[in-house]
Amino acid sequence: MLRRTALAASSLLAASALLLASCSAGDSPAPTGTGEPDPDASVAIRLVLEPGNLDIRQTAGAALDQILVDNIYQGLVSRTPDQEIVPALASDFTVSDDGLTYTFTLREGVTFHDGRALTPQDVVWSLQTRKATAEWRDSARLANVATIAAEGQVITLTLTAPDSSLLWNLTGRAGIVLKEGDTVDYQTDANGTGPFVLEDWRQGDSITFARNDAYWGEAAGVGEVVFDYIPDNQAAMNAALAGEVDVVTGFDANLREQIEATGDFALVLGLSTDKGTLAFNQTEESLLADERVRQAIRQAIDHDALVEALGSGTTQFGPIPELDPGYEDLSDVAPYDPDAARELLADADAEDLELSLTIPSFYSTTIAQVLVSDLNEVGITLNVQSVDFSTWLTDVYTNKDYDLSFVLHTEARDFENWANPEYYFTYDNAEVQDLYAQSLAATDDAAAAELLAEAARIVSEDAGGDWLFTGASVVAVGANISGMPEDNVNERLNLAELAKSDG
């Protein structure tokens, strides 16, 4: 996902493949653990999709951000699961009233995992290199930054024009600080400043982090964390019940009774910005270039019934989820109405359509089943193509060779994709692009959010896509585990406060 011009799969590739969520997020309290915390404990966490490599500089994929950001790599600032921007390697920061000067005070006494000290020059080099090197993921997010300078421990960024998204971008890949001149092989190794160090990667099986005993902040509460990659939900539950894993992320809320039956686990439903997105190929030669056809598809889908069938999730109806700036309830734009859908198809002379749906194979089959059934009711035959993720990336994301596609977009504040006609959504509206540019240029957060809301309504009214649900973080947490993040675990999994009791 790249700001304004470049593409990025990281926002969508919900390869963590969380099922959705809503039973009402947060309706189960997280376990608090019993007994005394064991500082040397090992905690096994089930994840769904393993990254192909560990190079967070150049490789797309939410699977990398999920485990590496905050735990291994850090920036000047970070963000909490509820989207608050907080200091990280900077002890504090200020933004000038005109939005053109950002000042950060770098912490002293910070070291990288290889023992070398973090210096102000490392920060300057990291940000300058990222800005100047197109191969870096998210390099375009620093496009408005004119100069990056250090004086003592003070880092100053000056901008050519305001960018309301800059601080947020610095909490992600765009802001990661690396050691200048590092020779580490980022494909298979890592050297950051975070509370954990990379200990082992058994490709096709697991990734292990060990506590960083030289960490500048409060030490992690466990000795190691093992990420076990288990794509199948039933297999993950079996592993949990066999005592092989302590936490199961990406869980199916419909399996709640089974996972909680022994009392060893509790299902926790947290909030998220995961967007179950149905993309329409709107290129000129496509049957979906006609807005009436796209609107008909939206009104043919019973979103409430889909969420109920999944066992979790909330309806969304627009490109911005409730946790993000610019959210507005857009359910009035495309209410469920099969009769209206049939009329739209007839008006477009598009009755008895046959379309394909390309969907990664790790998603619940319920999604495709509901879509096939609902669209069939209005005369649309939907042929489902369940593919592996690499095929989806090639066919849909890169080549835009699809009719309809479903994927769970996990990254917060990613409306930019709807303002980028080169993105795989193929949505192109000059007014939306202008409103988005205005929102970036705003120096007031409320004004920026209002502009985003205006743009989002236009996208929904254009039937630029369909948003089937907002997912939630569905996590099965062991009774002896505390400090496990609950919200937005598909996007970021900060494990600094994780603990495991000995009882």
PDB file of N, CA and C in Angstrom, residues 169-221:
ATOM      1  N   ASN A 169       1.816   7.482   9.477  1.00  0.00           N
ATOM      2  CA  ASN A 169       2.696   6.692   8.628  1.00  0.00           C
ATOM      3  C   ASN A 169       3.998   6.343   9.350  1.00  0.00           C
ATOM      4  N   LEU A 170       4.475   7.255  10.194  1.00  0.00           N
ATOM      5  CA  LEU A 170       5.712   7.000  10.924  1.00  0.00           C
ATOM      6  C   LEU A 170       5.545   5.920  11.986  1.00  0.00           C
ATOM      7  N   THR A 171       4.304   5.566  12.328  1.00  0.00           N
ATOM      8  CA  THR A 171       4.089   4.461  13.267  1.00  0.00           C
ATOM      9  C   THR A 171       4.196   3.104  12.582  1.00  0.00           C
ATOM     10  N   GLY A 172       4.313   3.098  11.260  1.00  0.00           N
ATOM     11  CA  GLY A 172       4.389   1.858  10.497  1.00  0.00           C
ATOM     12  C   GLY A 172       5.729   1.687   9.815  1.00  0.00           C
ATOM     13  N   ARG A 173       5.701   1.011   8.705  1.00  0.00           N
ATOM     14  CA  ARG A 173       6.947   0.699   8.006  1.00  0.00           C
ATOM     15  C   ARG A 173       7.736   1.939   7.624  1.00  0.00           C
ATOM     16  N   ALA A 174       7.022   3.003   7.259  1.00  0.00           N
ATOM     17  CA  ALA A 174       7.708   4.213   6.812  1.00  0.00           C
ATOM     18  C   ALA A 174       8.608   4.788   7.896  1.00  0.00           C
ATOM     19  N   GLY A 175       8.316   4.493   9.165  1.00  0.00           N
ATOM     20  CA  GLY A 175       9.082   5.091  10.255  1.00  0.00           C
ATOM     21  C   GLY A 175      10.089   4.182  10.914  1.00  0.00           C
ATOM     22  N   ILE A 176      10.215   2.941  10.455  1.00  0.00           N
ATOM     23  CA  ILE A 176      11.137   1.995  11.099  1.00  0.00           C
ATOM     24  C   ILE A 176      12.584   2.512  11.046  1.00  0.00           C
ATOM     25  N   VAL A 177      13.261   2.415  12.174  1.00  0.00           N
ATOM     26  CA  VAL A 177      14.652   2.864  12.268  1.00  0.00           C
ATOM     27  C   VAL A 177      15.580   1.648  12.268  1.00  0.00           C
ATOM     28  N   LEU A 178      16.517   1.645  11.325  1.00  0.00           N
ATOM     29  CA  LEU A 178      17.512   0.583  11.205  1.00  0.00           C
ATOM     30  C   LEU A 178      18.905   1.151  11.488  1.00  0.00           C
ATOM     31  N   LYS A 179      19.868   0.276  11.650  1.00  0.00           N
ATOM     32  CA  LYS A 179      21.240   0.714  11.899  1.00  0.00           C
ATOM     33  C   LYS A 179      21.914   1.048  10.577  1.00  0.00           C
ATOM     34  N   GLU A 180      22.479   2.244  10.491  1.00  0.00           N
ATOM     35  CA  GLU A 180      23.160   2.651   9.259  1.00  0.00           C
ATOM     36  C   GLU A 180      24.307   1.687   8.946  1.00  0.00           C
ATOM     37  N   GLY A 181      24.350   1.253   7.692  1.00  0.00           N
ATOM     38  CA  GLY A 181      25.430   0.371   7.271  1.00  0.00           C
ATOM     39  C   GLY A 181      25.261  -1.067   7.691  1.00  0.00           C
ATOM     40  N   ASP A 182      24.072  -1.428   8.191  1.00  0.00           N
ATOM     41  CA  ASP A 182      23.844  -2.801   8.633  1.00  0.00           C
ATOM     42  C   ASP A 182      24.005  -3.768   7.467  1.00  0.00           C
ATOM     43  N   THR A 183      24.622  -4.918   7.713  1.00  0.00           N
ATOM     44  CA  THR A 183      24.838  -5.916   6.661  1.00  0.00           C
ATOM     45  C   THR A 183      23.993  -7.166   6.882  1.00  0.00           C
ATOM     46  N   VAL A 184      23.004  -7.078   7.769  1.00  0.00           N
ATOM     47  CA  VAL A 184      22.172  -8.237   8.068  1.00  0.00           C
ATOM     48  C   VAL A 184      21.412  -8.669   6.814  1.00  0.00           C
ATOM     49  N   ASP A 185      21.187  -9.949   6.661  1.00  0.00           N
ATOM     50  CA  ASP A 185      20.370 -10.469   5.568  1.00  0.00           C
ATOM     51  C   ASP A 185      18.904 -10.373   5.998  1.00  0.00           C
ATOM     52  N   TYR A 186      18.245  -9.315   5.572  1.00  0.00           N
ATOM     53  CA  TYR A 186      16.879  -9.051   6.032  1.00  0.00           C
ATOM     54  C   TYR A 186      15.877 -10.094   5.551  1.00  0.00           C
ATOM     55  N   GLN A 187      16.239 -10.873   4.571  1.00  0.00           N
ATOM     56  CA  GLN A 187      15.330 -11.924   4.104  1.00  0.00           C
ATOM     57  C   GLN A 187      15.099 -12.984   5.183  1.00  0.00           C
ATOM     58  N   THR A 188      16.144 -13.259   5.954  1.00  0.00           N
ATOM     59  CA  THR A 188      16.058 -14.349   6.929  1.00  0.00           C
ATOM     60  C   THR A 188      16.426 -13.940   8.347  1.00  0.00           C
ATOM     61  N   ASP A 189      16.868 -12.688   8.538  1.00  0.00           N
ATOM     62  CA  ASP A 189      17.336 -12.249   9.849  1.00  0.00           C
ATOM     63  C   ASP A 189      16.786 -10.853  10.132  1.00  0.00           C
ATOM     64  N   ALA A 190      17.054 -10.322  11.315  1.00  0.00           N
ATOM     65  CA  ALA A 190      16.540  -9.017  11.697  1.00  0.00           C
ATOM     66  C   ALA A 190      17.449  -8.394  12.746  1.00  0.00           C
ATOM     67  N   ASN A 191      17.529  -7.077  12.741  1.00  0.00           N
ATOM     68  CA  ASN A 191      18.303  -6.342  13.743  1.00  0.00           C
ATOM     69  C   ASN A 191      17.562  -5.056  14.073  1.00  0.00           C
ATOM     70  N   GLY A 192      16.782  -5.107  15.128  1.00  0.00           N
ATOM     71  CA  GLY A 192      15.989  -3.950  15.505  1.00  0.00           C
ATOM     72  C   GLY A 192      16.307  -3.478  16.899  1.00  0.00           C
ATOM     73  N   THR A 193      15.394  -2.712  17.478  1.00  0.00           N
ATOM     74  CA  THR A 193      15.574  -2.165  18.827  1.00  0.00           C
ATOM     75  C   THR A 193      14.464  -2.621  19.766  1.00  0.00           C
ATOM     76  N   GLY A 194      13.594  -3.523  19.324  1.00  0.00           N
ATOM     77  CA  GLY A 194      12.399  -3.891  20.065  1.00  0.00           C
ATOM     78  C   GLY A 194      12.637  -4.826  21.235  1.00  0.00           C
ATOM     79  N   PRO A 195      11.579  -5.150  21.987  1.00  0.00           N
ATOM     80  CA  PRO A 195      11.686  -5.970  23.196  1.00  0.00           C
ATOM     81  C   PRO A 195      11.968  -7.446  22.942  1.00  0.00           C
ATOM     82  N   PHE A 196      11.915  -7.867  21.673  1.00  0.00           N
ATOM     83  CA  PHE A 196      12.232  -9.252  21.326  1.00  0.00           C
ATOM     84  C   PHE A 196      13.283  -9.276  20.221  1.00  0.00           C
ATOM     85  N   VAL A 197      14.055 -10.383  20.194  1.00  0.00           N
ATOM     86  CA  VAL A 197      15.006 -10.614  19.110  1.00  0.00           C
ATOM     87  C   VAL A 197      14.568 -11.866  18.356  1.00  0.00           C
ATOM     88  N   LEU A 198      14.883 -11.902  17.070  1.00  0.00           N
ATOM     89  CA  LEU A 198      14.588 -13.085  16.272  1.00  0.00           C
ATOM     90  C   LEU A 198      15.537 -14.206  16.672  1.00  0.00           C
ATOM     91  N   GLU A 199      14.988 -15.311  17.121  1.00  0.00           N
ATOM     92  CA  GLU A 199      15.812 -16.431  17.573  1.00  0.00           C
ATOM     93  C   GLU A 199      15.894 -17.547  16.539  1.00  0.00           C
ATOM     94  N   ASP A 200      14.752 -17.860  15.889  1.00  0.00           N
ATOM     95  CA  ASP A 200      14.746 -19.014  14.991  1.00  0.00           C
ATOM     96  C   ASP A 200      13.584 -18.892  14.013  1.00  0.00           C
ATOM     97  N   TRP A 201      13.786 -19.361  12.804  1.00  0.00           N
ATOM     98  CA  TRP A 201      12.701 -19.441  11.824  1.00  0.00           C
ATOM     99  C   TRP A 201      12.778 -20.803  11.153  1.00  0.00           C
ATOM    100  N   ARG A 202      11.813 -21.637  11.452  1.00  0.00           N
ATOM    101  CA  ARG A 202      11.686 -22.930  10.785  1.00  0.00           C
ATOM    102  C   ARG A 202      10.642 -22.762   9.693  1.00  0.00           C
ATOM    103  N   GLN A 203      11.116 -22.487   8.488  1.00  0.00           N
ATOM    104  CA  GLN A 203      10.203 -22.154   7.404  1.00  0.00           C
ATOM    105  C   GLN A 203       9.209 -23.276   7.171  1.00  0.00           C
ATOM    106  N   GLY A 204       7.954 -22.861   7.023  1.00  0.00           N
ATOM    107  CA  GLY A 204       6.881 -23.814   6.871  1.00  0.00           C
ATOM    108  C   GLY A 204       6.310 -24.300   8.183  1.00  0.00           C
ATOM    109  N   ASP A 205       6.835 -23.784   9.296  1.00  0.00           N
ATOM    110  CA  ASP A 205       6.392 -24.285  10.599  1.00  0.00           C
ATOM    111  C   ASP A 205       6.214 -23.167  11.631  1.00  0.00           C
ATOM    112  N   SER A 206       7.301 -22.469  11.998  1.00  0.00           N
ATOM    113  CA  SER A 206       7.208 -21.529  13.109  1.00  0.00           C
ATOM    114  C   SER A 206       8.319 -20.489  13.052  1.00  0.00           C
ATOM    115  N   ILE A 207       8.067 -19.381  13.780  1.00  0.00           N
ATOM    116  CA  ILE A 207       9.059 -18.329  13.999  1.00  0.00           C
ATOM    117  C   ILE A 207       9.141 -18.099  15.501  1.00  0.00           C
ATOM    118  N   THR A 208      10.355 -18.027  16.030  1.00  0.00           N
ATOM    119  CA  THR A 208      10.534 -17.863  17.462  1.00  0.00           C
ATOM    120  C   THR A 208      11.253 -16.559  17.782  1.00  0.00           C
ATOM    121  N   PHE A 209      10.666 -15.791  18.732  1.00  0.00           N
ATOM    122  CA  PHE A 209      11.297 -14.591  19.269  1.00  0.00           C
ATOM    123  C   PHE A 209      11.757 -14.885  20.698  1.00  0.00           C
ATOM    124  N   ALA A 210      12.911 -14.344  21.080  1.00  0.00           N
ATOM    125  CA  ALA A 210      13.385 -14.433  22.453  1.00  0.00           C
ATOM    126  C   ALA A 210      13.396 -13.031  23.063  1.00  0.00           C
ATOM    127  N   ARG A 211      13.251 -12.970  24.379  1.00  0.00           N
ATOM    128  CA  ARG A 211      13.263 -11.668  25.052  1.00  0.00           C
ATOM    129  C   ARG A 211      14.603 -10.965  24.827  1.00  0.00           C
ATOM    130  N   ASN A 212      14.536  -9.667  24.585  1.00  0.00           N
ATOM    131  CA  ASN A 212      15.724  -8.835  24.448  1.00  0.00           C
ATOM    132  C   ASN A 212      16.087  -8.318  25.832  1.00  0.00           C
ATOM    133  N   ASP A 213      17.079  -8.933  26.472  1.00  0.00           N
ATOM    134  CA  ASP A 213      17.442  -8.563  27.838  1.00  0.00           C
ATOM    135  C   ASP A 213      18.160  -7.220  27.911  1.00  0.00           C
ATOM    136  N   ALA A 214      18.530  -6.664  26.766  1.00  0.00           N
ATOM    137  CA  ALA A 214      19.172  -5.344  26.751  1.00  0.00           C
ATOM    138  C   ALA A 214      18.197  -4.254  26.303  1.00  0.00           C
ATOM    139  N   TYR A 215      16.906  -4.575  26.329  1.00  0.00           N
ATOM    140  CA  TYR A 215      15.889  -3.636  25.833  1.00  0.00           C
ATOM    141  C   TYR A 215      15.890  -2.341  26.642  1.00  0.00           C
ATOM    142  N   TRP A 216      15.700  -1.210  25.964  1.00  0.00           N
ATOM    143  CA  TRP A 216      15.738   0.100  26.607  1.00  0.00           C
ATOM    144  C   TRP A 216      14.531   0.357  27.521  1.00  0.00           C
ATOM    145  N   GLY A 217      13.423  -0.328  27.258  1.00  0.00           N
ATOM    146  CA  GLY A 217      12.229  -0.135  28.066  1.00  0.00           C
ATOM    147  C   GLY A 217      12.033  -1.268  29.041  1.00  0.00           C
ATOM    148  N   GLU A 218      10.798  -1.430  29.501  1.00  0.00           N
ATOM    149  CA  GLU A 218      10.505  -2.519  30.430  1.00  0.00           C
ATOM    150  C   GLU A 218      10.633  -3.855  29.716  1.00  0.00           C
ATOM    151  N   ALA A 219      11.302  -4.794  30.342  1.00  0.00           N
ATOM    152  CA  ALA A 219      11.562  -6.086  29.709  1.00  0.00           C
ATOM    153  C   ALA A 219      10.271  -6.838  29.437  1.00  0.00           C
ATOM    154  N   ALA A 220      10.266  -7.615  28.364  1.00  0.00           N
ATOM    155  CA  ALA A 220       9.108  -8.442  28.028  1.00  0.00           C
ATOM    156  C   ALA A 220       8.827  -9.423  29.165  1.00  0.00           C
ATOM    157  N   GLY A 221       7.562  -9.790  29.300  1.00  0.00           N
ATOM    158  CA  GLY A 221       7.143 -10.612  30.431  1.00  0.00           C
ATOM    159  C   GLY A 221       7.346 -12.097  30.259  1.00  0.00           C
TER     160      GLY A 221
END
